[in-house]
Amino acid sequence: MTDSIASHRAERERIAAERPLAGAAVTVVGAGFGGLSAACYLAQAGADVTVLERHDRLGGVANVVEADGFRFDTGPSWYLMPDVFERFFGAFGRDPGEFYDLTHLDPHYRVFFAGDDVSGAADPTRANGPAAPVREDGGAVPGTGLAAGDGDAAADDGGPVVTTRDGRAWVDMSGDLDHVRSVFEAFESGAGAAFDDYLDAAEESYRVGMDEFVYEDRSRLRDCLDPGLVRAGRGITLLGSMQEYVEGYVGHPRLQQILQYTLVFLGGSPHNTPALYNLMSHVDFNLGVYYPEGGIHGVVEGMADLGRDLGVDFETGQRVTGIDPDGGGLRVTTADGGTRSADRVVCNANPVHADAALLPEGTDERGADYWDSRTLAPSAFMLYLGVEGGVDPLEHHTLVLPEDWDPHFDSIFGDPRWPDRPAYYVNVPSVTDDTVAPAGHEAVVVLVPVAPGLDDDPDLRERFRDRVLADLADSTGVDLRDRIVVERRACVSEFADRYGLPEGTALGLAHTLGQTGPFRPGHRSTALAGLYYAGSFTGPGIGMPMCLISGQHAADAVIDDAWPGLLDRLVP
């Protein structure tokens, strides 16, 4: 157990003993990761907690599609930052292993290099320039000494660095840092050492970022008036874009992509995400990538089981339609006409939806102009495919990256449009878990980030679906088109209609500099006393681990307001 987890557990044990919310009724609206987390922390503090979820299953976007023996996670599929989950369950004297088993993925993921640069290896005479294409006449793969066709470029340990097959190439990324160094060195002379330096900086950014900016709720400017922040933040890069920062370490575009693909998890691009988020490479390479038993929804079920153990009451099929003042508390109205009185409400539904549909008429959380000025994270074009036969060489997690991904990011954050040559992600959980697909079949999920607010009528979706599946066949050699036995789709419309997400964003607010830390919407409502927010539109941000922590912060705000400290009494 790390010092951070141990100290968090000790603090929560103190709160559990003091029960500062004993006798208080708290309603949580929405059972995503933020809502589930908040419910557990509130119940531990003594509150009577009821969670209202509009759908038939808990989890929000992190849900499940089941059809003909296939099971697909509908939302997040990467289990990252295991330390955050250990900290969460540890707060209650429990361990994740009591609720679900974890499999460490090896490799963490596979990267296919689509386009003319099929080798993905640098010409040694152009270390910082684009790689030369593989020659179909059997010429060498530049930078590896490997003949084009089936085969490998070998690392020092004898393992493959760049694998080629039928004129296509890929690399595997794992927790074996010697292997990763060899991959970087195969692309660019000196890049192996640069990777070490980059990873050291990422680890320090993670330590400082988590301890000072993530686990500590600094959602108000006053929360940042701490001289210790200046001392702790020395040596980490806060300003500048990720693209500028990464260029200071490696020049080859493929290596830059490997170090920045995680920005998709933050809902940003290399050009609008602050360099602080280099910490994601520590998450990737040092902390590892895992698969939870039962998929991501297995984690949802584990959190719900913990909540029930703590006395949380879950009600599904309850769509909340209003949150109004009610004496000294709040009244929550549901679509069936029912009402519930609560001393406090934690809203895991996003505040944009709350502004438009839940708050009393004439009461705005921040108003339409504010939300229109925000940068939303991407939406997603999703294919959930049950496929007959195998899908080798796809891995559990596979990335397909074009030679130049800037036009794709521009199609999201610049001039919104359907991307011509997208970067995309393929998840095949059946590579690891044989319970998610019938024997002789694979469960495949394809995710393409797209701009929120796009018109996604059936004809547009059909044409884009055909384009993506053709590109998958061309880039990886895996042609699914004649083997699909189950197919479901989701895109902008589903995220907007099913989950009330503005313009159909799949993630929340992007992690731009102006939407980081105290510049994100806070946990305390600005419109109604006793109302709080948790989830990806508040701090610390996007992703399952961040939403877990967001739930803790929302619960702590409720506790602090019930037992205000000296600073809270003196400073509004």
Coordinates of C-alpha atoms in Angstrom, one line a residue:
M1 CA 0.0 0.0 0.0
T2 CA 1.4 3.4 -1.0
D3 CA 1.6 6.3 1.4
S4 CA -1.1 8.1 -0.6
I5 CA -3.5 5.2 -0.3
A6 CA -2.7 4.7 3.4
S7 CA -3.2 8.3 4.3
H8 CA -6.5 8.4 2.3
R9 CA -7.7 5.3 4.1
A10 CA -6.9 6.9 7.5
E11 CA -8.7 10.1 6.7
R12 CA -11.8 8.2 5.5
E13 CA -11.8 6.0 8.6
R14 CA -11.9 9.2 10.7
I15 CA -14.8 10.5 8.7
A16 CA -16.6 7.1 9.0
A17 CA -16.1 7.3 12.8
E18 CA -17.4 10.9 13.1
R19 CA -20.3 10.4 10.7
P20 CA -20.7 14.1 9.9
L21 CA -23.7 13.5 7.7
A22 CA -25.7 11.2 10.1
G23 CA -29.4 11.8 9.5
A24 CA -28.9 13.7 6.3
A25 CA -30.8 12.5 3.2
V26 CA -28.8 12.8 0.0
T27 CA -30.1 12.0 -3.5
V28 CA -27.5 11.3 -6.2
V29 CA -28.8 11.9 -9.8
G30 CA -27.1 9.5 -12.2
A31 CA -25.1 6.3 -11.6
G32 CA -22.0 6.9 -13.7
F33 CA -18.6 6.6 -12.1
G34 CA -18.8 10.0 -10.5
G35 CA -22.3 9.3 -9.0
L36 CA -21.3 5.8 -7.8
S37 CA -18.2 7.2 -6.1
A38 CA -20.0 10.1 -4.5
A39 CA -22.7 7.7 -3.2
C40 CA -20.2 5.5 -1.5
Y41 CA -18.3 8.4 0.2
L42 CA -21.5 10.0 1.3
A43 CA -22.9 6.8 2.8
Q44 CA -19.6 6.3 4.6
A45 CA -20.0 9.7 6.2
G46 CA -23.4 8.7 7.6
A47 CA -25.9 10.0 5.0
D48 CA -29.0 8.1 3.8
V49 CA -28.2 7.9 0.1
T50 CA -30.5 7.2 -2.8
V51 CA -29.2 7.0 -6.3
L52 CA -31.6 7.6 -9.2
E53 CA -30.6 6.2 -12.6
R54 CA -32.6 6.9 -15.7
H55 CA -31.6 3.6 -17.4
D56 CA -32.2 0.0 -16.5
R57 CA -28.6 -0.6 -15.7
L58 CA -26.2 1.4 -13.6
G59 CA -23.0 2.9 -15.1
G60 CA -24.2 5.8 -17.3
V61 CA -22.1 5.8 -20.5
A62 CA -20.2 2.8 -19.1
N63 CA -22.8 0.3 -20.0
V64 CA -23.3 -3.0 -21.9
V65 CA -24.8 -4.2 -25.1
E66 CA -25.7 -7.9 -25.1
A67 CA -26.9 -9.8 -28.3
D68 CA -26.7 -13.4 -29.4
G69 CA -24.0 -14.4 -27.0
F70 CA -21.9 -11.3 -27.5
R71 CA -21.2 -8.7 -24.8
F72 CA -19.8 -5.3 -25.5
D73 CA -18.8 -2.5 -23.2
T74 CA -20.5 0.5 -24.7
G75 CA -18.3 3.3 -23.3
P76 CA -14.8 3.2 -21.7
S77 CA -12.7 0.1 -22.3
W78 CA -9.2 1.0 -21.0
Y79 CA -8.5 0.2 -17.3
L80 CA -5.7 2.6 -16.5
M81 CA -4.3 4.1 -13.3
P82 CA -4.9 1.1 -11.1
D83 CA -3.6 3.1 -8.1
V84 CA -6.7 5.3 -8.2
F85 CA -9.0 2.2 -8.0
E86 CA -6.9 0.8 -5.2
R87 CA -7.2 4.1 -3.4
F88 CA -11.0 4.3 -3.9
F89 CA -11.7 0.8 -2.6
G90 CA -9.1 1.2 0.1
A91 CA -11.0 4.2 1.5
F92 CA -13.6 1.7 2.7
G93 CA -11.1 -0.9 3.9
R94 CA -11.6 -3.0 0.8
D95 CA -9.6 -4.1 -2.3
P96 CA -10.5 -4.2 -6.0
G97 CA -9.7 -7.9 -6.0
E98 CA -12.7 -8.5 -3.7
F99 CA -15.0 -7.3 -6.5
Y100 CA -13.2 -8.2 -9.8
D101 CA -10.0 -9.8 -11.0
L102 CA -7.5 -7.9 -13.2
T103 CA -5.5 -9.2 -16.1
H104 CA -2.4 -7.2 -17.0
L105 CA -2.4 -6.9 -20.8
D106 CA 0.8 -7.8 -22.7
P107 CA 1.2 -6.0 -25.0
H108 CA -0.6 -3.0 -23.6
Y109 CA -1.7 -2.2 -27.1
R110 CA -0.6 -2.6 -30.8
V111 CA -0.1 0.3 -33.2
F112 CA -0.6 0.0 -36.9
F113 CA 0.9 2.6 -39.2
A114 CA -1.5 3.3 -42.0
G115 CA -0.7 5.1 -45.2
D116 CA 2.4 5.2 -47.3
D117 CA 4.7 5.1 -44.3
V118 CA 4.0 1.4 -43.8
S119 CA 7.3 0.5 -42.3
G120 CA 7.1 3.0 -39.5
A121 CA 10.9 3.0 -39.3
A122 CA 13.0 6.0 -40.0
D123 CA 15.5 6.3 -42.8
P124 CA 18.8 6.5 -40.9
T125 CA 19.8 9.5 -43.0
R126 CA 16.7 11.4 -42.1
A127 CA 16.4 10.7 -38.4
N128 CA 13.9 13.5 -37.8
G129 CA 12.0 13.2 -41.1
P130 CA 9.3 10.9 -42.4
A131 CA 10.1 7.3 -43.0
A132 CA 10.6 6.0 -46.4
P133 CA 8.0 3.5 -47.6
V134 CA 8.5 -0.2 -47.7
R135 CA 9.4 -1.4 -51.2
E136 CA 7.2 -4.2 -52.5
D137 CA 10.2 -5.7 -54.4
G138 CA 11.6 -7.1 -51.2
G139 CA 13.9 -4.2 -50.4
A140 CA 14.9 -3.5 -46.8
V141 CA 12.6 -1.8 -44.3
P142 CA 14.5 1.4 -43.7
G143 CA 16.2 1.7 -40.3
T144 CA 15.8 -2.0 -39.4
G145 CA 17.7 -4.1 -41.9
L146 CA 14.6 -6.2 -42.3
A147 CA 13.4 -7.2 -45.8
A148 CA 9.8 -6.2 -46.6
G149 CA 7.3 -8.9 -46.2
D150 CA 6.7 -11.3 -43.3
G151 CA 9.2 -10.9 -40.5
D152 CA 10.5 -8.8 -37.7
A153 CA 13.1 -6.3 -36.8
A154 CA 14.7 -7.8 -33.8
A155 CA 15.4 -6.0 -30.5
D156 CA 18.6 -6.6 -28.5
D157 CA 16.7 -9.2 -26.5
G158 CA 15.7 -11.0 -29.7
G159 CA 12.0 -9.9 -29.6
P160 CA 10.4 -8.0 -32.4
V161 CA 10.6 -4.3 -32.6
V162 CA 8.8 -3.5 -35.9
T163 CA 6.7 -6.4 -37.3
T164 CA 5.8 -6.5 -40.9
R165 CA 3.4 -8.7 -42.8
D166 CA 2.1 -8.3 -46.4
G167 CA 3.4 -4.8 -46.6
R168 CA 1.9 -3.7 -43.4
A169 CA 3.8 -2.9 -40.2
W170 CA 3.0 -2.6 -36.5
V171 CA 4.7 -2.1 -33.2
D172 CA 3.7 -3.4 -29.7
M173 CA 3.9 -1.2 -26.7
S174 CA 4.2 -2.8 -23.3
G175 CA 5.6 -2.4 -19.8
D176 CA 8.9 -3.9 -20.9
L177 CA 10.8 -0.6 -21.1
D178 CA 13.8 -2.2 -22.7
H179 CA 11.5 -3.3 -25.6
V180 CA 10.0 0.2 -25.8
R181 CA 13.5 1.8 -25.9
S182 CA 14.4 -0.5 -28.8
V183 CA 11.2 0.5 -30.7
F184 CA 12.1 4.2 -30.2
E185 CA 15.7 3.6 -31.3
A186 CA 14.6 1.7 -34.4
F187 CA 12.8 4.9 -35.5
E188 CA 15.3 7.5 -34.6
S189 CA 18.9 7.4 -33.4
G190 CA 19.1 8.5 -29.8
A191 CA 15.3 8.2 -29.2
G192 CA 15.7 5.4 -26.7
A193 CA 17.6 7.7 -24.3
A194 CA 15.1 10.5 -25.1
F195 CA 12.3 8.2 -24.1
D196 CA 14.0 7.5 -20.7
D197 CA 14.2 11.3 -20.1
Y198 CA 10.6 11.8 -21.2
L199 CA 9.4 9.1 -18.9
D200 CA 11.3 10.4 -15.9
A201 CA 9.6 13.8 -16.5
A202 CA 6.2 12.1 -16.9
E203 CA 6.6 10.3 -13.6
E204 CA 7.4 13.5 -11.8
S205 CA 4.5 15.3 -13.5
Y206 CA 2.2 12.4 -12.4
R207 CA 3.5 12.6 -8.8
V208 CA 3.0 16.3 -8.5
G209 CA -0.1 16.5 -10.6
M210 CA -1.9 13.7 -8.6
D211 CA -0.9 14.8 -5.1
E212 CA -1.3 18.6 -5.6
F213 CA -3.9 19.1 -8.4
V214 CA -6.0 15.9 -8.6
Y215 CA -6.4 14.3 -5.2
E216 CA -6.6 17.9 -3.8
D217 CA -9.8 19.6 -4.9
R218 CA -8.6 22.9 -6.3
S219 CA -11.8 23.8 -8.2
R220 CA -11.9 27.3 -6.7
L221 CA -9.2 29.9 -7.2
R222 CA -8.9 30.3 -3.5
D223 CA -7.9 26.6 -3.3
C224 CA -4.8 27.5 -5.3
L225 CA -3.6 30.1 -2.8
D226 CA -1.1 27.6 -1.4
P227 CA 2.6 28.5 -1.3
G228 CA 3.3 24.8 -1.3
L229 CA 2.0 24.5 -4.8
V230 CA 4.8 26.7 -6.1
R231 CA 7.5 24.5 -4.4
A232 CA 5.8 21.3 -5.6
G233 CA 5.3 22.5 -9.1
R234 CA 9.0 23.4 -9.8
G235 CA 10.3 21.3 -12.6
I236 CA 7.0 20.4 -14.2
T237 CA 5.8 22.0 -17.4
L238 CA 2.4 23.6 -17.1
L239 CA 2.3 25.8 -20.2
G240 CA 2.8 25.1 -23.9
S241 CA 1.1 22.4 -25.9
M242 CA 1.8 18.7 -25.8
Q243 CA 3.0 18.9 -29.4
E244 CA 5.6 21.5 -28.6
Y245 CA 6.7 19.6 -25.5
V246 CA 7.0 16.2 -27.3
E247 CA 9.0 17.8 -30.2
G248 CA 11.6 18.7 -27.6
Y249 CA 12.3 15.0 -27.1
V250 CA 11.7 13.1 -30.4
G251 CA 11.5 14.3 -34.0
H252 CA 9.9 11.3 -35.7
P253 CA 6.2 11.8 -36.3
R254 CA 5.4 8.1 -35.4
L255 CA 7.2 8.5 -32.0
Q256 CA 5.3 11.7 -31.4
Q257 CA 2.1 9.8 -32.0
I258 CA 3.0 7.1 -29.6
L259 CA 3.7 9.6 -26.9
Q260 CA 0.4 11.5 -27.5
Y261 CA -2.3 9.0 -28.5
T262 CA -3.5 9.1 -24.8
L263 CA -4.7 12.7 -25.4
V264 CA -7.8 11.1 -26.8
F265 CA -8.6 9.9 -23.3
L266 CA -8.4 13.6 -22.2
G267 CA -10.7 14.7 -25.1
G268 CA -8.0 16.9 -26.6
S269 CA -5.5 17.2 -29.4
P270 CA -1.7 17.6 -29.4
H271 CA -2.2 21.3 -30.1
N272 CA -4.8 22.3 -27.5
T273 CA -3.8 20.1 -24.5
P274 CA -1.3 21.5 -22.0
A275 CA 2.1 19.9 -21.6
L276 CA 1.3 19.0 -18.0
Y277 CA -0.5 16.0 -19.4
N278 CA 2.8 14.4 -20.4
L279 CA 2.0 12.5 -17.2
M280 CA -0.2 10.1 -19.3
S281 CA 3.0 8.4 -20.5
H282 CA 3.7 7.4 -16.9
V283 CA 0.2 6.0 -16.8
D284 CA 0.8 4.1 -20.0
F285 CA 4.3 2.7 -19.6
N286 CA 4.9 2.5 -15.9
L287 CA 1.5 1.8 -14.3
G288 CA 0.3 -0.5 -17.0
V289 CA -2.9 -1.4 -18.9
Y290 CA -5.4 -3.9 -17.4
Y291 CA -8.6 -5.7 -18.2
P292 CA -11.1 -6.2 -15.4
E293 CA -13.1 -9.4 -15.1
G294 CA -16.5 -8.8 -16.8
G295 CA -15.1 -5.8 -18.7
I296 CA -15.5 -2.2 -17.5
H297 CA -19.1 -2.9 -16.5
G298 CA -17.6 -5.4 -14.0
V299 CA -16.1 -2.4 -12.2
V300 CA -19.5 -0.6 -12.2
E301 CA -21.0 -3.7 -10.6
G302 CA -18.2 -3.9 -8.1
M303 CA -18.7 -0.2 -7.1
A304 CA -22.5 -0.8 -6.8
D305 CA -21.9 -3.9 -4.6
L306 CA -19.7 -1.7 -2.4
G307 CA -22.4 0.9 -2.2
R308 CA -25.0 -1.6 -1.2
D309 CA -22.7 -2.8 1.5
L310 CA -22.5 0.8 2.8
G311 CA -26.3 1.1 2.7
V312 CA -26.8 2.9 -0.6
D313 CA -30.2 2.5 -2.2
F314 CA -30.2 2.2 -6.0
E315 CA -33.3 2.9 -8.1
T316 CA -33.1 2.3 -11.9
G317 CA -35.6 3.4 -14.5
Q318 CA -36.0 6.8 -12.7
R319 CA -35.5 9.7 -15.0
V320 CA -35.1 12.9 -13.1
T321 CA -36.9 15.9 -14.6
G322 CA -36.5 18.6 -12.0
I323 CA -34.4 19.8 -9.0
D324 CA -36.1 22.6 -7.1
P325 CA -35.7 24.4 -3.7
D326 CA -37.9 22.9 -1.0
G327 CA -37.8 24.7 2.3
G328 CA -34.2 24.3 3.6
G329 CA -33.5 21.4 1.1
L330 CA -34.3 20.3 -2.4
R331 CA -37.1 18.5 -4.1
V332 CA -36.2 16.0 -6.9
T333 CA -38.9 15.2 -9.4
T334 CA -38.9 12.1 -11.7
A335 CA -40.7 11.5 -15.0
D336 CA -43.4 9.3 -13.4
G337 CA -44.5 12.4 -11.3
G338 CA -42.9 11.2 -8.1
T339 CA -41.0 13.6 -5.8
R340 CA -38.3 13.0 -3.2
S341 CA -37.1 15.5 -0.6
A342 CA -33.4 15.7 0.1
D343 CA -31.1 17.8 2.3
R344 CA -28.5 17.7 -0.5
V345 CA -28.3 16.5 -4.1
V346 CA -25.3 15.4 -6.0
C347 CA -25.9 15.6 -9.7
N348 CA -23.9 13.2 -11.9
A349 CA -25.9 14.4 -14.9
N350 CA -23.9 17.0 -16.6
P351 CA -24.4 20.7 -15.6
V352 CA -25.3 21.7 -19.2
H353 CA -28.2 19.3 -19.1
A354 CA -29.1 20.5 -15.6
D355 CA -29.2 24.1 -16.9
A356 CA -31.5 23.2 -19.7
A357 CA -33.8 20.6 -18.2
L358 CA -33.5 20.2 -14.4
L359 CA -33.1 23.6 -12.7
P360 CA -36.1 25.9 -12.0
E361 CA -37.1 28.2 -14.8
G362 CA -35.1 31.3 -14.8
T363 CA -32.3 29.7 -12.8
D364 CA -29.1 29.1 -14.7
E365 CA -26.0 27.2 -13.5
R366 CA -23.8 29.2 -15.9
G367 CA -26.0 30.0 -18.9
A368 CA -26.0 29.2 -22.5
D369 CA -23.3 31.7 -23.5
Y370 CA -20.8 30.2 -21.0
W371 CA -21.4 26.7 -22.3
D372 CA -21.2 27.8 -25.9
S373 CA -17.8 29.2 -25.2
R374 CA -16.5 25.9 -23.8
T375 CA -14.4 23.4 -25.8
L376 CA -16.2 20.0 -25.8
A377 CA -14.3 16.8 -26.1
P378 CA -15.0 14.6 -29.2
S379 CA -18.0 12.5 -29.8
A380 CA -17.4 9.0 -31.1
F381 CA -18.6 6.9 -34.0
M382 CA -18.9 3.4 -32.5
L383 CA -19.4 0.0 -34.1
Y384 CA -20.1 -3.0 -31.9
L385 CA -19.5 -6.0 -34.1
G386 CA -19.9 -9.7 -33.5
V387 CA -17.6 -11.4 -36.0
E388 CA -17.3 -15.0 -37.1
G389 CA -13.7 -16.3 -37.2
G390 CA -10.4 -14.8 -36.0
V391 CA -9.1 -11.3 -36.2
D392 CA -5.3 -11.8 -36.0
P393 CA -3.2 -9.7 -35.8
L394 CA -5.5 -7.3 -33.9
E395 CA -4.8 -7.2 -30.2
H396 CA -7.0 -6.5 -27.2
H397 CA -6.3 -2.8 -27.8
T398 CA -5.2 -1.7 -31.3
L399 CA -4.6 1.7 -32.6
V400 CA -4.6 2.5 -36.4
L401 CA -2.9 5.8 -37.0
P402 CA -2.5 7.6 -40.3
E403 CA 0.7 9.1 -41.4
D404 CA -0.6 12.6 -40.6
W405 CA -3.3 12.8 -38.0
D406 CA -3.5 16.6 -37.9
P407 CA -6.3 16.7 -40.4
H408 CA -8.4 14.4 -38.2
F409 CA -7.9 16.6 -35.2
D410 CA -8.8 19.6 -37.3
S411 CA -12.0 17.9 -38.3
I412 CA -12.8 17.8 -34.6
F413 CA -11.6 21.0 -33.1
G414 CA -11.1 23.3 -36.2
D415 CA -13.5 22.8 -39.1
P416 CA -16.0 20.2 -37.9
R417 CA -16.6 17.5 -40.5
W418 CA -16.4 13.7 -40.9
P419 CA -12.7 12.8 -41.2
D420 CA -11.3 11.6 -44.5
R421 CA -8.4 9.6 -43.1
P422 CA -9.2 9.0 -39.5
A423 CA -7.1 7.7 -36.6
Y424 CA -9.1 5.1 -34.7
Y425 CA -9.1 2.5 -32.0
V426 CA -10.2 -1.2 -32.2
N427 CA -11.0 -3.1 -29.0
V428 CA -11.2 -6.9 -29.1
P429 CA -11.9 -8.0 -25.5
S430 CA -12.5 -11.6 -26.7
V431 CA -8.7 -11.9 -27.2
T432 CA -8.5 -11.9 -23.4
D433 CA -12.0 -12.9 -22.2
D434 CA -13.7 -15.8 -23.9
T435 CA -17.0 -15.1 -22.2
V436 CA -17.8 -12.1 -24.3
A437 CA -18.2 -14.0 -27.6
P438 CA -19.4 -17.4 -28.6
A439 CA -16.9 -20.0 -29.6
G440 CA -15.3 -19.4 -32.9
H441 CA -16.2 -15.7 -32.8
E442 CA -14.8 -12.4 -31.7
A443 CA -16.3 -9.3 -30.1
V444 CA -15.0 -6.2 -31.9
V445 CA -15.6 -2.6 -31.0
V446 CA -14.4 0.2 -33.4
L447 CA -14.2 3.8 -32.1
V448 CA -13.5 6.8 -34.3
P449 CA -13.3 10.2 -32.5
V450 CA -15.5 12.7 -34.4
A451 CA -16.6 16.3 -33.8
P452 CA -19.5 16.8 -31.4
G453 CA -22.6 18.3 -33.0
L454 CA -22.0 16.6 -36.4
D455 CA -25.0 15.6 -38.5
D456 CA -25.1 11.9 -38.3
D457 CA -28.1 10.9 -40.3
P458 CA -28.3 7.2 -41.3
D459 CA -26.9 7.7 -44.8
L460 CA -23.8 9.5 -43.5
R461 CA -23.2 6.9 -40.9
E462 CA -23.5 4.1 -43.4
R463 CA -21.0 5.6 -45.7
F464 CA -18.6 6.3 -42.9
R465 CA -19.0 2.8 -41.6
D466 CA -18.1 1.4 -45.0
R467 CA -15.1 3.7 -45.2
V468 CA -13.7 2.7 -41.8
L469 CA -14.1 -1.0 -42.3
A470 CA -12.4 -0.8 -45.7
D471 CA -9.6 1.2 -44.1
L472 CA -9.3 -1.4 -41.3
A473 CA -8.9 -4.2 -44.0
D474 CA -6.3 -2.1 -45.9
S475 CA -4.3 -1.0 -42.8
T476 CA -4.3 -4.2 -40.8
G477 CA -5.2 -7.0 -43.2
V478 CA -8.3 -7.8 -41.1
D479 CA -11.4 -7.7 -43.3
L480 CA -14.6 -8.0 -41.2
R481 CA -17.1 -7.0 -43.8
D482 CA -18.4 -10.5 -44.8
R483 CA -18.2 -12.0 -41.3
I484 CA -20.3 -9.7 -39.2
V485 CA -23.1 -11.6 -37.5
V486 CA -24.1 -8.9 -34.9
E487 CA -23.9 -5.2 -35.4
R488 CA -24.9 -2.2 -33.3
R489 CA -23.9 1.4 -33.8
A490 CA -23.8 4.6 -31.8
C491 CA -22.7 8.2 -32.6
V492 CA -23.5 11.8 -31.9
S493 CA -27.2 11.3 -31.7
E494 CA -27.1 8.4 -29.2
F495 CA -24.7 10.3 -26.8
A496 CA -27.0 13.3 -27.0
D497 CA -30.4 11.6 -26.8
R498 CA -29.6 8.7 -24.5
Y499 CA -27.2 10.5 -22.0
G500 CA -28.2 14.1 -22.4
L501 CA -24.6 15.0 -23.4
P502 CA -24.3 18.4 -25.1
E503 CA -23.9 18.1 -28.9
G504 CA -23.3 14.4 -28.3
T505 CA -19.8 14.7 -26.8
A506 CA -18.8 11.2 -25.6
L507 CA -16.5 12.5 -22.9
G508 CA -17.3 15.9 -21.4
L509 CA -15.2 19.1 -21.4
A510 CA -11.8 18.9 -23.1
H511 CA -8.6 19.3 -21.1
T512 CA -7.5 22.6 -22.6
L513 CA -5.5 25.0 -20.4
G514 CA -8.6 27.2 -19.9
Q515 CA -10.5 24.1 -18.7
T516 CA -8.0 22.7 -16.3
G517 CA -8.0 22.9 -12.5
P518 CA -9.9 25.9 -11.2
F519 CA -11.0 26.8 -14.7
R520 CA -13.3 23.8 -14.9
P521 CA -16.8 24.1 -13.4
G522 CA -16.6 23.4 -9.7
H523 CA -18.5 20.9 -7.6
R524 CA -20.7 23.4 -5.8
S525 CA -23.7 24.7 -7.7
T526 CA -23.7 28.4 -8.4
A527 CA -27.5 28.3 -8.8
L528 CA -29.0 26.3 -5.9
A529 CA -27.7 25.9 -2.4
G530 CA -27.3 22.2 -1.5
L531 CA -26.7 21.1 -5.1
Y532 CA -23.4 19.6 -6.1
Y533 CA -21.9 18.1 -9.3
A534 CA -19.7 15.1 -10.0
G535 CA -18.4 13.7 -13.3
S536 CA -16.4 14.6 -16.4
F537 CA -17.7 18.2 -16.7
T538 CA -16.1 19.1 -13.3
G539 CA -12.7 18.7 -11.8
P540 CA -10.4 16.8 -12.0
G541 CA -11.7 15.9 -15.5
I542 CA -12.4 13.2 -18.0
G543 CA -12.0 9.4 -17.7
M544 CA -13.0 6.7 -15.2
P545 CA -10.2 7.5 -12.6
M546 CA -10.9 11.2 -12.7
C547 CA -14.6 10.7 -12.3
L548 CA -14.0 8.4 -9.3
I549 CA -12.0 11.2 -7.7
S550 CA -14.6 13.8 -8.8
G551 CA -17.2 11.8 -6.8
Q552 CA -15.0 12.0 -3.7
H553 CA -14.6 15.8 -4.2
A554 CA -18.3 16.3 -4.5
A555 CA -18.9 14.2 -1.4
D556 CA -16.2 16.1 0.5
A557 CA -17.9 19.4 -0.5
V558 CA -21.1 18.2 1.0
I559 CA -19.2 17.2 4.2
D560 CA -17.3 20.5 4.4
D561 CA -20.5 22.5 4.0
A562 CA -22.1 20.5 6.7
W563 CA -19.1 20.9 9.0
P564 CA -17.5 24.1 7.8
G565 CA -14.0 24.8 8.8
L566 CA -12.6 28.2 9.8
L567 CA -11.6 29.1 6.2
D568 CA -15.1 28.2 4.9
R569 CA -16.7 30.4 7.6
L570 CA -14.5 33.4 6.8
V571 CA -14.2 33.2 3.0
P572 CA -17.4 32.7 0.9

